GROMACS .gro file of C-alpha atoms in nm:
model
  469
    1MET     CA    1   2.437   1.218   0.501
    2GLN     CA    2   2.549   1.579   0.511
    3ASN     CA    3   2.382   1.686   0.186
    4ILE     CA    4   2.047   1.509   0.234
    5TYR     CA    5   1.746   1.722   0.320
    6PRO     CA    6   1.427   1.531   0.406
    7LEU     CA    7   1.127   1.690   0.234
    8VAL     CA    8   0.804   1.572   0.394
    9LEU     CA    9   0.488   1.621   0.188
   10ALA     CA   10   0.216   1.676   0.448
   11GLY     CA   11  -0.059   1.816   0.227
   12GLY     CA   12  -0.384   1.638   0.157
   13SER     CA   13  -0.705   1.607   0.352
   14GLY     CA   14  -0.819   1.252   0.285
   15THR     CA   15  -1.148   1.113   0.414
   16ARG     CA   16  -1.074   0.740   0.388
   17LEU     CA   17  -1.009   0.718   0.763
   18TRP     CA   18  -1.311   0.923   0.871
   19PRO     CA   19  -1.415   0.999   1.143
   20ILE     CA   20  -1.055   1.014   1.270
   21SER     CA   21  -0.928   1.186   0.954
   22ARG     CA   22  -1.099   1.514   0.865
   23THR     CA   23  -1.031   1.806   0.636
   24GLN     CA   24  -0.877   2.022   0.906
   25PHE     CA   25  -0.702   1.732   1.085
   26PRO     CA   26  -0.627   1.458   0.830
   27LYS     CA   27  -0.472   1.117   0.888
   28GLN     CA   28  -0.106   1.221   0.858
   29PHE     CA   29  -0.139   1.412   1.186
   30GLN     CA   30  -0.326   1.140   1.372
   31VAL     CA   31  -0.173   0.905   1.630
   32LEU     CA   32  -0.285   0.567   1.496
   33GLN     CA   33  -0.005   0.352   1.638
   34GLY     CA   34   0.211   0.407   1.945
   35GLU     CA   35   0.270   0.760   2.074
   36TYR     CA   36   0.347   0.952   1.754
   37SER     CA   37   0.148   1.062   1.451
   38LEU     CA   38   0.213   0.923   1.104
   39MET     CA   39   0.401   1.242   1.013
   40GLN     CA   40   0.609   1.228   1.330
   41ASN     CA   41   0.701   0.865   1.262
   42THR     CA   42   0.806   0.968   0.910
   43LEU     CA   43   1.034   1.233   1.061
   44LEU     CA   44   1.173   0.993   1.323
   45ARG     CA   45   1.254   0.743   1.048
   46VAL     CA   46   1.526   0.981   0.926
   47LYS     CA   47   1.607   1.190   1.236
   48ASP     CA   48   1.904   0.976   1.347
   49PHE     CA   49   2.011   0.914   0.988
   50VAL     CA   50   2.020   1.258   0.827
   51LEU     CA   51   2.210   1.554   0.972
   52ASN     CA   52   1.985   1.830   0.838
   53LYS     CA   53   1.650   1.926   0.983
   54PRO     CA   54   1.359   1.844   0.753
   55LEU     CA   55   1.153   2.069   0.533
   56VAL     CA   56   0.778   2.015   0.550
   57VAL     CA   57   0.530   2.129   0.285
   58CYS     CA   58   0.174   2.155   0.414
   59ASN     CA   59  -0.156   2.333   0.360
   60GLU     CA   60  -0.211   2.674   0.515
   61GLU     CA   61  -0.491   2.545   0.740
   62HIS     CA   62  -0.269   2.273   0.891
   63ARG     CA   63   0.025   2.496   0.979
   64PHE     CA   64  -0.024   2.506   1.355
   65ILE     CA   65  -0.068   2.128   1.377
   66VAL     CA   66   0.256   2.073   1.184
   67ALA     CA   67   0.443   2.330   1.393
   68GLU     CA   68   0.336   2.169   1.720
   69GLN     CA   69   0.425   1.818   1.603
   70LEU     CA   70   0.767   1.938   1.487
   71ARG     CA   71   0.816   2.119   1.818
   72GLN     CA   72   0.748   1.798   2.008
   73LEU     CA   73   1.040   1.635   1.821
   74ASP     CA   74   1.269   1.940   1.854
   75LEU     CA   75   1.264   1.982   1.475
   76LEU     CA   76   1.092   2.321   1.443
   77GLU     CA   77   1.321   2.579   1.283
   78ASN     CA   78   1.155   2.803   1.023
   79ASN     CA   79   1.119   2.493   0.805
   80ILE     CA   80   0.748   2.473   0.720
   81ILE     CA   81   0.661   2.575   0.363
   82LEU     CA   82   0.295   2.671   0.330
   83GLU     CA   83   0.098   2.591   0.017
   84PRO     CA   84  -0.176   2.855  -0.029
   85CYS     CA   85  -0.369   2.588  -0.221
   86SER     CA   86  -0.311   2.224  -0.308
   87ARG     CA   87  -0.131   2.183  -0.640
   88ASN     CA   88  -0.015   1.820  -0.622
   89THR     CA   89   0.337   1.686  -0.574
   90ALA     CA   90   0.534   1.836  -0.864
   91PRO     CA   91   0.493   2.201  -0.751
   92ALA     CA   92   0.524   2.109  -0.382
   93ILE     CA   93   0.857   1.937  -0.441
   94ALA     CA   94   0.973   2.236  -0.646
   95LEU     CA   95   0.915   2.466  -0.348
   96GLY     CA   96   1.121   2.233  -0.131
   97ALA     CA   97   1.396   2.218  -0.392
   98PHE     CA   98   1.425   2.597  -0.414
   99LYS     CA   99   1.447   2.619  -0.035
  100ALA     CA  100   1.705   2.340  -0.005
  101LEU     CA  101   1.928   2.512  -0.261
  102GLU     CA  102   1.938   2.816  -0.033
  103TYR     CA  103   2.109   2.592   0.222
  104ASN     CA  104   2.338   2.393  -0.007
  105ASP     CA  105   2.411   2.399  -0.380
  106GLU     CA  106   2.458   2.021  -0.367
  107ALA     CA  107   2.140   1.955  -0.168
  108VAL     CA  108   1.984   1.612  -0.215
  109LEU     CA  109   1.611   1.586  -0.146
  110LEU     CA  110   1.470   1.275   0.018
  111VAL     CA  111   1.100   1.318  -0.059
  112LEU     CA  112   0.872   1.144   0.190
  113PRO     CA  113   0.492   1.133   0.202
  114ALA     CA  114   0.387   1.211   0.559
  115ASP     CA  115   0.127   0.935   0.593
  116HIS     CA  116   0.315   0.612   0.522
  117VAL     CA  117   0.393   0.325   0.757
  118ILE     CA  118   0.729   0.152   0.710
  119LYS     CA  119   0.807  -0.122   0.958
  120GLU     CA  120   1.177  -0.190   0.897
  121LYS     CA  121   1.354   0.142   0.961
  122GLU     CA  122   1.705   0.000   0.918
  123VAL     CA  123   1.622  -0.154   0.579
  124PHE     CA  124   1.466   0.175   0.471
  125GLN     CA  125   1.779   0.368   0.569
  126GLN     CA  126   2.005   0.113   0.400
  127THR     CA  127   1.810   0.136   0.073
  128VAL     CA  128   1.831   0.516   0.083
  129GLN     CA  129   2.209   0.487   0.120
  130GLN     CA  130   2.219   0.251  -0.178
  131ALA     CA  131   2.058   0.520  -0.392
  132LEU     CA  132   2.331   0.776  -0.326
  133PRO     CA  133   2.566   0.664  -0.609
  134VAL     CA  134   2.305   0.699  -0.885
  135VAL     CA  135   2.167   1.018  -0.732
  136GLY     CA  136   2.520   1.157  -0.735
  137GLN     CA  137   2.536   1.078  -1.107
  138GLY     CA  138   2.229   1.291  -1.172
  139TYR     CA  139   1.955   1.029  -1.170
  140LEU     CA  140   1.614   1.072  -1.011
  141ALA     CA  141   1.557   0.774  -0.783
  142THR     CA  142   1.224   0.633  -0.678
  143PHE     CA  143   1.173   0.343  -0.442
  144GLY     CA  144   0.951   0.047  -0.531
  145ILE     CA  145   0.794  -0.200  -0.291
  146LYS     CA  146   0.773  -0.568  -0.380
  147PRO     CA  147   0.399  -0.651  -0.387
  148THR     CA  148   0.280  -0.879  -0.108
  149ALA     CA  149  -0.083  -0.895  -0.220
  150VAL     CA  150  -0.304  -0.816  -0.517
  151GLU     CA  151  -0.362  -0.443  -0.475
  152THR     CA  152  -0.566  -0.222  -0.707
  153GLY     CA  153  -0.524   0.093  -0.499
  154TYR     CA  154  -0.155   0.149  -0.581
  155GLY     CA  155   0.036   0.252  -0.890
  156TYR     CA  156   0.301   0.013  -1.021
  157ILE     CA  157   0.651   0.049  -1.166
  158LYS     CA  158   0.798  -0.202  -1.410
  159LYS     CA  159   1.173  -0.213  -1.363
  160GLY     CA  160   1.406  -0.249  -1.660
  161GLN     CA  161   1.781  -0.305  -1.696
  162ALA     CA  162   2.012  -0.298  -1.395
  163LEU     CA  163   2.232   0.011  -1.362
  164ASP     CA  164   2.420  -0.127  -1.064
  165GLN     CA  165   2.364  -0.383  -0.791
  166HIS     CA  166   2.067  -0.193  -0.649
  167SER     CA  167   1.924   0.040  -0.918
  168PHE     CA  168   1.721  -0.030  -1.231
  169THR     CA  169   1.596   0.173  -1.521
  170ILE     CA  170   1.220   0.223  -1.535
  171GLU     CA  171   1.046   0.054  -1.823
  172GLN     CA  172   0.692   0.164  -1.741
  173PHE     CA  173   0.474   0.347  -1.490
  174VAL     CA  174   0.127   0.195  -1.450
  175GLU     CA  175  -0.169   0.369  -1.290
  176LYS     CA  176  -0.393   0.175  -1.052
  177PRO     CA  177  -0.477  -0.146  -1.244
  178ASN     CA  178  -0.787  -0.363  -1.230
  179PHE     CA  179  -0.784  -0.681  -1.023
  180ALA     CA  180  -0.689  -0.916  -1.308
  181THR     CA  181  -0.396  -0.698  -1.415
  182ALA     CA  182  -0.282  -0.647  -1.056
  183SER     CA  183  -0.286  -1.026  -1.009
  184GLN     CA  184  -0.049  -1.064  -1.305
  185TYR     CA  185   0.182  -0.793  -1.172
  186CYS     CA  186   0.192  -0.954  -0.829
  187ALA     CA  187   0.321  -1.276  -0.985
  188GLN     CA  188   0.598  -1.105  -1.186
  189GLU     CA  189   0.932  -1.012  -1.032
  190GLU     CA  190   0.979  -0.693  -1.233
  191TYR     CA  191   0.667  -0.513  -1.102
  192LEU     CA  192   0.685  -0.302  -0.787
  193TRP     CA  193   0.441  -0.082  -0.601
  194ASN     CA  194   0.509   0.288  -0.655
  195SER     CA  195   0.580   0.408  -0.300
  196GLY     CA  196   0.585   0.781  -0.376
  197ILE     CA  197   0.926   0.809  -0.205
  198PHE     CA  198   1.195   0.979  -0.413
  199MET     CA  199   1.553   1.098  -0.388
  200PHE     CA  200   1.741   1.332  -0.620
  201LYS     CA  201   1.955   1.640  -0.626
  202ALA     CA  202   1.741   1.949  -0.591
  203SER     CA  203   1.915   2.108  -0.888
  204VAL     CA  204   1.862   1.802  -1.108
  205TYR     CA  205   1.492   1.790  -1.024
  206LEU     CA  206   1.446   2.156  -1.109
  207ASP     CA  207   1.637   2.113  -1.436
  208GLU     CA  208   1.414   1.822  -1.535
  209LEU     CA  209   1.103   2.010  -1.424
  210LYS     CA  210   1.205   2.308  -1.636
  211LYS     CA  211   1.255   2.073  -1.932
  212TRP     CA  212   0.936   1.865  -1.906
  213ALA     CA  213   0.694   2.093  -1.721
  214PRO     CA  214   0.818   2.449  -1.776
  215GLU     CA  215   0.496   2.614  -1.660
  216ILE     CA  216   0.515   2.438  -1.322
  217TYR     CA  217   0.879   2.538  -1.290
  218GLN     CA  218   0.815   2.901  -1.376
  219ARG     CA  219   0.510   2.943  -1.152
  220SER     CA  220   0.676   2.766  -0.860
  221TYR     CA  221   0.990   2.975  -0.904
  222LEU     CA  222   0.802   3.305  -0.909
  223ALA     CA  223   0.589   3.203  -0.611
  224PHE     CA  224   0.895   3.103  -0.409
  225GLN     CA  225   1.099   3.410  -0.501
  226ALA     CA  226   0.836   3.624  -0.329
  227ASN     CA  227   0.837   3.414  -0.012
  228LYS     CA  228   0.823   3.571   0.334
  229SER     CA  229   0.904   3.424   0.675
  230ASP     CA  230   0.624   3.430   0.932
  231LEU     CA  231   0.710   3.273   1.268
  232ASP     CA  232   0.826   2.923   1.170
  233PHE     CA  233   0.647   2.935   0.835
  234ILE     CA  234   0.764   3.017   0.483
  235ARG     CA  235   0.483   3.180   0.285
  236VAL     CA  236   0.501   3.182  -0.095
  237ASN     CA  237   0.309   3.418  -0.323
  238ALA     CA  238  -0.049   3.291  -0.319
  239GLN     CA  239  -0.168   3.465  -0.637
  240VAL     CA  240   0.114   3.316  -0.844
  241TYR     CA  241   0.095   2.969  -0.690
  242LEU     CA  242  -0.277   2.955  -0.757
  243THR     CA  243  -0.199   2.962  -1.131
  244CYS     CA  244   0.037   2.663  -1.107
  245PRO     CA  245  -0.082   2.345  -1.286
  246ASP     CA  246  -0.208   2.068  -1.057
  247ILE     CA  247   0.014   1.776  -1.164
  248SER     CA  248   0.194   1.493  -0.984
  249VAL     CA  249   0.571   1.452  -0.999
  250ASP     CA  250   0.525   1.115  -1.171
  251TYR     CA  251   0.328   1.262  -1.459
  252ALA     CA  252   0.517   1.592  -1.481
  253VAL     CA  253   0.872   1.452  -1.475
  254LEU     CA  254   0.936   1.087  -1.392
  255GLU     CA  255   0.727   0.933  -1.672
  256LYS     CA  256   0.899   1.156  -1.931
  257THR     CA  257   1.263   1.182  -1.829
  258ASP     CA  258   1.529   0.925  -1.918
  259ARG     CA  259   1.699   0.995  -1.584
  260ALA     CA  260   1.453   0.804  -1.363
  261VAL     CA  261   1.560   0.486  -1.182
  262VAL     CA  262   1.395   0.258  -0.927
  263LEU     CA  263   1.539   0.079  -0.626
  264PRO     CA  264   1.343  -0.213  -0.479
  265MET     CA  265   1.286  -0.172  -0.106
  266GLN     CA  266   1.220  -0.487   0.097
  267VAL     CA  267   1.003  -0.343   0.374
  268GLN     CA  268   0.651  -0.381   0.506
  269TRP     CA  269   0.491  -0.065   0.370
  270SER     CA  270   0.146   0.089   0.354
  271ASP     CA  271  -0.003   0.427   0.275
  272ILE     CA  272  -0.288   0.351   0.520
  273GLY     CA  273  -0.550   0.409   0.253
  274SER     CA  274  -0.831   0.238   0.444
  275TRP     CA  275  -0.926   0.099   0.783
  276GLN     CA  276  -0.853  -0.247   0.642
  277ALA     CA  277  -0.499  -0.132   0.555
  278LEU     CA  278  -0.446   0.002   0.907
  279TRP     CA  279  -0.561  -0.329   1.054
  280GLU     CA  280  -0.316  -0.517   0.831
  281VAL     CA  281  -0.007  -0.327   0.952
  282SER     CA  282  -0.103  -0.296   1.319
  283GLU     CA  283  -0.012  -0.520   1.611
  284LYS     CA  284  -0.296  -0.755   1.704
  285ASP     CA  285  -0.400  -0.950   2.010
  286ALA     CA  286  -0.440  -1.330   2.012
  287GLU     CA  287  -0.783  -1.295   1.850
  288GLY     CA  288  -0.663  -1.070   1.569
  289ASN     CA  289  -0.807  -0.751   1.716
  290VAL     CA  290  -0.643  -0.408   1.691
  291PHE     CA  291  -0.717  -0.164   1.972
  292VAL     CA  292  -0.654   0.203   2.039
  293GLY     CA  293  -0.813   0.346   2.353
  294GLN     CA  294  -1.038   0.192   2.617
  295HIS     CA  295  -1.203  -0.136   2.520
  296LEU     CA  296  -1.344  -0.463   2.647
  297THR     CA  297  -1.424  -0.746   2.407
  298LEU     CA  298  -1.572  -1.093   2.452
  299GLU     CA  299  -1.554  -1.359   2.181
  300SER     CA  300  -1.466  -1.095   1.920
  301LYS     CA  301  -1.216  -1.152   1.639
  302ASN     CA  302  -1.027  -0.960   1.371
  303ASN     CA  303  -1.176  -0.621   1.455
  304ILE     CA  304  -1.016  -0.277   1.460
  305ILE     CA  305  -1.149  -0.067   1.747
  306LEU     CA  306  -1.045   0.294   1.811
  307ALA     CA  307  -1.191   0.480   2.107
  308ASP     CA  308  -1.126   0.849   2.161
  309ASP     CA  309  -1.277   0.923   2.501
  310ALA     CA  310  -1.525   0.642   2.569
  311LEU     CA  311  -1.515   0.273   2.660
  312VAL     CA  312  -1.603   0.056   2.358
  313THR     CA  313  -1.732  -0.295   2.435
  314THR     CA  314  -1.822  -0.581   2.203
  315ILE     CA  315  -1.960  -0.935   2.225
  316GLY     CA  316  -1.933  -1.189   1.944
  317VAL     CA  317  -1.847  -0.959   1.655
  318GLU     CA  318  -1.592  -1.024   1.380
  319ASP     CA  319  -1.419  -0.830   1.104
  320LEU     CA  320  -1.560  -0.491   1.199
  321VAL     CA  321  -1.427  -0.138   1.206
  322ILE     CA  322  -1.552   0.047   1.515
  323VAL     CA  323  -1.432   0.405   1.557
  324GLN     CA  324  -1.551   0.642   1.829
  325THR     CA  325  -1.463   1.011   1.842
  326ARG     CA  326  -1.606   1.289   2.058
  327ASP     CA  327  -1.873   1.371   1.801
  328ALA     CA  328  -1.914   1.067   1.573
  329VAL     CA  329  -1.920   0.685   1.570
  330PHE     CA  330  -1.842   0.475   1.261
  331VAL     CA  331  -1.916   0.101   1.230
  332ALA     CA  332  -1.861  -0.105   0.913
  333PRO     CA  333  -1.735  -0.443   0.791
  334LYS     CA  334  -1.361  -0.419   0.731
  335GLU     CA  335  -1.392  -0.530   0.369
  336ARG     CA  336  -1.632  -0.241   0.299
  337SER     CA  337  -1.444   0.025   0.493
  338GLN     CA  338  -1.327   0.200   0.174
  339GLU     CA  339  -1.691   0.293   0.111
  340VAL     CA  340  -1.659   0.549   0.389
  341LYS     CA  341  -1.586   0.803   0.115
  342SER     CA  342  -1.947   0.773  -0.008
  343LEU     CA  343  -2.067   0.819   0.347
  344VAL     CA  344  -1.859   1.133   0.388
  345ASP     CA  345  -1.990   1.273   0.059
  346GLN     CA  346  -2.344   1.247   0.196
  347LEU     CA  347  -2.243   1.394   0.532
  348LYS     CA  348  -2.101   1.700   0.356
  349THR     CA  349  -2.453   1.793   0.248
  350ARG     CA  350  -2.620   1.708   0.581
  351CYS     CA  351  -2.364   1.774   0.855
  352GLN     CA  352  -2.058   1.929   0.694
  353GLN     CA  353  -1.881   2.029   1.015
  354VAL     CA  354  -1.833   1.669   1.125
  355THR     CA  355  -1.636   1.600   0.804
  356GLU     CA  356  -1.417   1.909   0.835
  357LYS     CA  357  -1.294   1.948   1.190
  358HIS     CA  358  -1.266   1.787   1.528
  359ARG     CA  359  -1.370   1.954   1.849
  360GLN     CA  360  -1.004   2.034   1.914
  361VAL     CA  361  -0.838   2.304   1.702
  362TYR     CA  362  -0.481   2.433   1.703
  363ARG     CA  363  -0.335   2.782   1.725
  364PRO     CA  364   0.026   2.910   1.718
  365TRP     CA  365   0.010   2.944   2.095
  366GLY     CA  366  -0.167   2.616   2.181
  367SER     CA  367  -0.505   2.449   2.133
  368ILE     CA  368  -0.877   2.481   2.208
  369LEU     CA  369  -1.102   2.185   2.288
  370SER     CA  370  -1.479   2.239   2.277
  371LEU     CA  371  -1.633   2.056   2.574
  372ASP     CA  372  -1.999   2.158   2.577
  373TYR     CA  373  -2.245   2.414   2.443
  374GLY     CA  374  -2.607   2.513   2.472
  375SER     CA  375  -2.839   2.811   2.472
  376ARG     CA  376  -2.627   3.119   2.560
  377PHE     CA  377  -2.319   2.925   2.679
  378LYS     CA  378  -2.007   2.743   2.556
  379VAL     CA  379  -1.741   2.559   2.756
  380LYS     CA  380  -1.386   2.512   2.623
  381ARG     CA  381  -1.058   2.374   2.753
  382ILE     CA  382  -0.766   2.593   2.647
  383THR     CA  383  -0.397   2.496   2.644
  384ILE     CA  384  -0.126   2.763   2.605
  385TYR     CA  385   0.236   2.662   2.549
  386PRO     CA  386   0.513   2.800   2.775
  387GLN     CA  387   0.620   3.155   2.684
  388HIS     CA  388   0.329   3.201   2.442
  389LYS     CA  389   0.056   3.462   2.442
  390VAL     CA  390  -0.296   3.490   2.299
  391ALA     CA  391  -0.369   3.801   2.092
  392THR     CA  392  -0.534   4.094   2.271
  393GLN     CA  393  -0.904   4.096   2.181
  394SER     CA  394  -1.254   4.192   2.290
  395HIS     CA  395  -1.608   4.072   2.223
  396TYR     CA  396  -1.929   4.262   2.155
  397HIS     CA  397  -2.184   4.003   2.264
  398ARG     CA  398  -2.024   3.770   2.517
  399ALA     CA  399  -1.853   3.766   2.852
  400GLU     CA  400  -1.594   3.505   2.950
  401HIS     CA  401  -1.498   3.329   3.270
  402TRP     CA  402  -1.154   3.166   3.299
  403ILE     CA  403  -1.054   2.906   3.560
  404ILE     CA  404  -0.683   2.820   3.576
  405THR     CA  405  -0.639   2.444   3.623
  406GLN     CA  406  -0.261   2.419   3.569
  407GLY     CA  407   0.030   2.659   3.536
  408THR     CA  408   0.099   3.029   3.581
  409ALA     CA  409  -0.077   3.295   3.372
  410LYS     CA  410  -0.030   3.666   3.322
  411VAL     CA  411  -0.372   3.812   3.244
  412TYR     CA  412  -0.425   4.149   3.077
  413LEU     CA  413  -0.763   4.320   3.136
  414ASP     CA  414  -0.783   4.663   2.971
  415ASP     CA  415  -0.487   4.848   3.128
  416GLN     CA  416  -0.427   4.608   3.417
  417GLU     CA  417  -0.196   4.306   3.451
  418LYS     CA  418  -0.208   4.034   3.714
  419ILE     CA  419  -0.056   3.691   3.776
  420TYR     CA  420  -0.295   3.400   3.831
  421THR     CA  421  -0.217   3.040   3.929
  422GLU     CA  422  -0.400   2.711   3.969
  423ASN     CA  423  -0.754   2.723   4.114
  424GLU     CA  424  -0.791   3.099   4.056
  425SER     CA  425  -1.057   3.246   3.826
  426ILE     CA  426  -1.096   3.558   3.612
  427TYR     CA  427  -1.408   3.734   3.480
  428ILE     CA  428  -1.387   3.921   3.146
  429PRO     CA  429  -1.687   4.153   3.091
  430ILE     CA  430  -1.839   4.222   2.749
  431GLY     CA  431  -1.624   4.476   2.560
  432CYS     CA  432  -1.316   4.437   2.785
  433LYS     CA  433  -0.980   4.421   2.606
  434HIS     CA  434  -0.811   4.105   2.730
  435SER     CA  435  -0.528   3.863   2.672
  436ILE     CA  436  -0.348   3.585   2.854
  437ALA     CA  437   0.014   3.467   2.847
  438ASN     CA  438   0.181   3.155   2.981
  439VAL     CA  439   0.476   3.285   3.185
  440GLY     CA  440   0.559   2.944   3.334
  441LYS     CA  441   0.766   2.647   3.223
  442MET     CA  442   0.481   2.400   3.172
  443ASP     CA  443   0.168   2.407   2.959
  444LEU     CA  444  -0.100   2.642   3.093
  445HIS     CA  445  -0.447   2.486   3.115
  446LEU     CA  446  -0.768   2.675   3.174
  447VAL     CA  447  -1.140   2.622   3.135
  448GLU     CA  448  -1.324   2.900   2.951
  449VAL     CA  449  -1.698   2.950   2.995
  450GLN     CA  450  -1.856   3.188   2.743
  451THR     CA  451  -2.198   3.341   2.813
  452GLY     CA  452  -2.402   3.584   2.608
  453SER     CA  453  -2.660   3.643   2.340
  454TYR     CA  454  -2.428   3.550   2.050
  455LEU     CA  455  -2.133   3.309   2.077
  456GLY     CA  456  -2.012   3.284   1.716
  457ASP     CA  457  -1.637   3.271   1.648
  458ASP     CA  458  -1.671   3.590   1.442
  459ASP     CA  459  -1.760   3.796   1.751
  460VAL     CA  460  -1.403   3.910   1.807
  461GLN     CA  461  -1.204   4.230   1.767
  462ARG     CA  462  -0.829   4.159   1.761
  463TYR     CA  463  -0.578   4.432   1.841
  464GLU     CA  464  -0.266   4.235   1.745
  465GLU     CA  465  -0.170   3.916   1.567
  466GLU     CA  466  -0.163   3.584   1.750
  467GLN     CA  467   0.198   3.553   1.853
  468TYR     CA  468   0.482   3.410   2.051
  469THR     CA  469   0.602   3.614   2.348
   0.00000   0.00000   0.00000
């Protein structure tokens, strides 16, 4: 698989799995099963199968989350393309295609949404291999999933004539049908769910994009030509990309070209579009319950219970979604869990922050977890990766107290430097220039206590960019 370049589409900020999924930390980055996030599982699905490191397209505000999750898999290598704004899949894939062609004129893109669950990895890999002959002939391959239930939340593909043993022409793309139509499709062999997984030569995709959606091609090309590397990120021209039409790859190219083909893929697949969908694809106990986190249940059946940092207990409940995070609790019948979108819409007008971000945020050097706050104080837990440094800064209205709980830190206070280790503390007065670096081989952990008359995040004067050391 020397010419295949996985292109993971990690944009989007869906709310259908709130309160776990939020604008600044959406579902593709969440650990919902096992030890890895949905995006990491997508990457692992091809890591031992494809020689080349992946390209990931993501939103600007998610860049540090993506970088850290790639780093954990040893896949971080200046391979994150940042979208200044969301412009749907056709432009995002174009950016990946331009980048892949810098590596290899014969580059083949395997386009993967970051938030899908696919149970049978070997079958997935085998089906991808089966697409190589038609992709080599210049076709644009998509992969269809045989419906296992009547589903109105997915698009459908009607397959046509066979091109070879595995590939079929596409007779029709169908947007999300109503229940009666979906029932008919489910009973007919030729209809498949549109998985949103594609494979084609980068050059062929760009040629077809230029033919069928020339404005997208031109805007994407100009935006990419002005790209700049920044740490492990590839930044395209924001002003140009902002003018790019917001169109999906299906509508821009695949529904118009005569080069599109579909390969049926016999796997258990889901885009985890609701709590009900997550329950369906998750391992269950003898009573049909799905658990993540601490729990104790008595006479409870067919529930999905996720606990972040608390013990969740139930007695005699059935078919519920119960989700606990550090700052919100969500309870609903499973069959109504898709209505969470309406709930989030109301929350945006009443308590917007709880729809946008969690109490933990990510930086290029590590992460910050908000633990507590009150009048004139805030408490945070800070993690700094090995050989990383926080930007030098000062504050006009607050002092800070640091307590090292793990690791070795080099602390800069005005013109002085000093090494601190576990159980030592540092006081940073108001107005003092300060920074901290992790000079050890393990993550550095510290507790930060802020005190002062104003504790807003905008009370900061930075003297350098946040950086690696």
